[in-house]
Amino acid sequence: MAHPCLSCGACCAYFRIAFHWSETDPFLGGTVPAELTEKLDPHRVVMRGTQSKQPRCVALKGTIGEAAHCGIHPIKPSVCREVEPSWEFGRHSPQCDKGRIAHGLTPLAPEDWLDHPDDSVPPLPQSA
């Protein structure tokens, strides 16, 4: 089963992604590339593109609702790691739902996390 986030990307193009500047400082254990951020205030930076009227994180690759992914997924900011996709862990996520609805996508449901049989494979014959 493909992870639903890999065909979504809505939260990356809906929310301002703000976090402490230390997440961009390798000497303090930060991993987020500083060049992908801009200053928000003395303590926080934002991912470029998420401060605009129609936000879209600079790290988002692909087409929202079709095929989208984070270009820096393994080193993404802590606030991104904290957003749970709805129903991945047995509960809905208001953030996930808001982002999806804003982009005309239906919120994820528990069924979205079930493995669906491949329709191209014929069913096994039934024994009598």
CSV table of C-alpha atoms in Angstrom, one decimal:
chain,number,residue,atom,x,y,z
A,1,MET,CA,0.0,0.0,0.0
A,2,ALA,CA,1.3,3.4,-0.9
A,3,HIS,CA,1.3,5.9,2.0
A,4,PRO,CA,-1.6,8.4,1.4
A,5,CYS,CA,0.8,11.4,2.0
A,6,LEU,CA,2.6,10.4,-1.2
A,7,SER,CA,-0.4,11.4,-3.2
A,8,CYS,CA,-1.3,14.4,-1.1
A,9,GLY,CA,1.0,17.2,-0.1
A,10,ALA,CA,-1.9,19.4,1.1
A,11,CYS,CA,-0.5,20.3,4.5
A,12,CYS,CA,2.7,21.5,2.9
A,13,ALA,CA,0.7,23.9,0.8
A,14,TYR,CA,-1.7,25.2,3.5
A,15,PHE,CA,0.2,25.9,6.8
A,16,ARG,CA,3.0,28.3,7.7
A,17,ILE,CA,5.9,26.0,8.7
A,18,ALA,CA,7.6,27.9,11.6
A,19,PHE,CA,10.1,26.4,13.9
A,20,HIS,CA,13.1,27.3,16.1
A,21,TRP,CA,16.1,28.5,14.1
A,22,SER,CA,18.4,26.0,15.9
A,23,GLU,CA,16.9,23.3,13.6
A,24,THR,CA,19.0,24.9,10.8
A,25,ASP,CA,22.2,25.0,12.7
A,26,PRO,CA,24.4,21.9,12.2
A,27,PHE,CA,26.5,22.7,15.2
A,28,LEU,CA,23.4,22.4,17.4
A,29,GLY,CA,22.2,19.2,15.7
A,30,GLY,CA,20.0,21.0,13.2
A,31,THR,CA,19.4,19.3,9.9
A,32,VAL,CA,17.0,21.6,8.0
A,33,PRO,CA,19.0,23.5,5.2
A,34,ALA,CA,19.1,27.1,6.3
A,35,GLU,CA,18.8,28.2,2.6
A,36,LEU,CA,15.3,26.8,2.5
A,37,THR,CA,14.2,29.1,5.4
A,38,GLU,CA,13.6,32.7,6.1
A,39,LYS,CA,13.5,34.6,9.4
A,40,LEU,CA,10.1,35.0,11.1
A,41,ASP,CA,11.2,36.6,14.4
A,42,PRO,CA,14.3,36.5,16.6
A,43,HIS,CA,13.6,32.9,17.6
A,44,ARG,CA,11.9,31.3,14.7
A,45,VAL,CA,12.3,30.7,11.0
A,46,VAL,CA,9.8,29.5,8.4
A,47,MET,CA,10.2,27.3,5.4
A,48,ARG,CA,10.4,29.5,2.3
A,49,GLY,CA,7.1,29.8,0.5
A,50,THR,CA,4.9,29.2,3.5
A,51,GLN,CA,4.5,32.8,4.5
A,52,SER,CA,2.7,33.7,1.2
A,53,LYS,CA,-1.0,34.3,0.7
A,54,GLN,CA,-1.1,30.9,-1.1
A,55,PRO,CA,1.5,28.9,0.8
A,56,ARG,CA,3.6,26.2,-0.7
A,57,CYS,CA,6.7,24.9,1.0
A,58,VAL,CA,9.8,25.1,-1.1
A,59,ALA,CA,10.6,21.5,-0.2
A,60,LEU,CA,7.3,20.2,-1.6
A,61,LYS,CA,7.8,18.3,-4.8
A,62,GLY,CA,5.1,17.2,-7.2
A,63,THR,CA,1.4,17.9,-7.7
A,64,ILE,CA,-0.9,18.2,-4.7
A,65,GLY,CA,-3.5,15.5,-4.6
A,66,GLU,CA,-1.8,13.4,-7.3
A,67,ALA,CA,1.8,12.7,-6.5
A,68,ALA,CA,3.6,14.9,-3.9
A,69,HIS,CA,6.4,14.4,-1.5
A,70,CYS,CA,8.7,16.3,0.8
A,71,GLY,CA,12.1,16.8,-0.9
A,72,ILE,CA,13.8,16.8,2.5
A,73,HIS,CA,11.7,14.2,4.2
A,74,PRO,CA,14.4,12.6,6.3
A,75,ILE,CA,15.6,16.0,7.6
A,76,LYS,CA,12.3,17.9,7.7
A,77,PRO,CA,11.5,20.3,10.5
A,78,SER,CA,10.1,19.0,13.8
A,79,VAL,CA,6.7,20.7,13.2
A,80,CYS,CA,6.3,18.6,10.0
A,81,ARG,CA,7.2,15.4,11.8
A,82,GLU,CA,4.5,16.2,14.4
A,83,VAL,CA,1.7,16.4,11.9
A,84,GLU,CA,-0.1,13.0,11.8
A,85,PRO,CA,-2.1,11.9,8.8
A,86,SER,CA,-5.7,11.3,9.7
A,87,TRP,CA,-6.3,7.7,10.9
A,88,GLU,CA,-2.7,6.5,10.5
A,89,PHE,CA,-2.6,5.9,14.3
A,90,GLY,CA,-6.3,5.3,14.8
A,91,ARG,CA,-7.5,8.9,15.2
A,92,HIS,CA,-8.3,11.8,12.9
A,93,SER,CA,-5.9,14.7,12.6
A,94,PRO,CA,-7.5,18.2,12.4
A,95,GLN,CA,-4.4,19.6,10.6
A,96,CYS,CA,-4.4,16.9,8.0
A,97,ASP,CA,-8.2,17.3,7.4
A,98,LYS,CA,-7.9,21.1,7.1
A,99,GLY,CA,-5.1,20.9,4.6
A,100,ARG,CA,-6.9,18.3,2.5
A,101,ILE,CA,-10.3,20.1,2.5
A,102,ALA,CA,-8.6,23.4,1.5
A,103,HIS,CA,-7.3,21.7,-1.6
A,104,GLY,CA,-10.5,20.0,-2.5
A,105,LEU,CA,-9.5,16.6,-1.2
A,106,THR,CA,-11.6,14.5,1.1
A,107,PRO,CA,-10.3,13.9,4.5
A,108,LEU,CA,-8.6,10.5,5.0
A,109,ALA,CA,-10.7,7.8,6.5
A,110,PRO,CA,-9.7,4.6,8.4
A,111,GLU,CA,-10.3,2.6,5.2
A,112,ASP,CA,-7.5,4.6,3.5
A,113,TRP,CA,-5.1,2.6,5.6
A,114,LEU,CA,-6.3,-0.8,4.6
A,115,ASP,CA,-4.4,-2.8,2.0
A,116,HIS,CA,-6.6,-3.2,-1.0
A,117,PRO,CA,-6.2,-6.2,-3.3
A,118,ASP,CA,-4.8,-5.5,-6.7
A,119,ASP,CA,-7.8,-5.5,-9.1
A,120,SER,CA,-5.5,-6.6,-11.9
A,121,VAL,CA,-4.8,-9.9,-10.3
A,122,PRO,CA,-7.6,-12.5,-10.9
A,123,PRO,CA,-9.1,-14.0,-7.8
A,124,LEU,CA,-8.0,-17.5,-6.8
A,125,PRO,CA,-10.3,-20.3,-7.9
A,126,GLN,CA,-12.8,-21.5,-5.3
A,127,SER,CA,-12.6,-25.2,-4.4
A,128,ALA,CA,-15.9,-27.1,-4.5
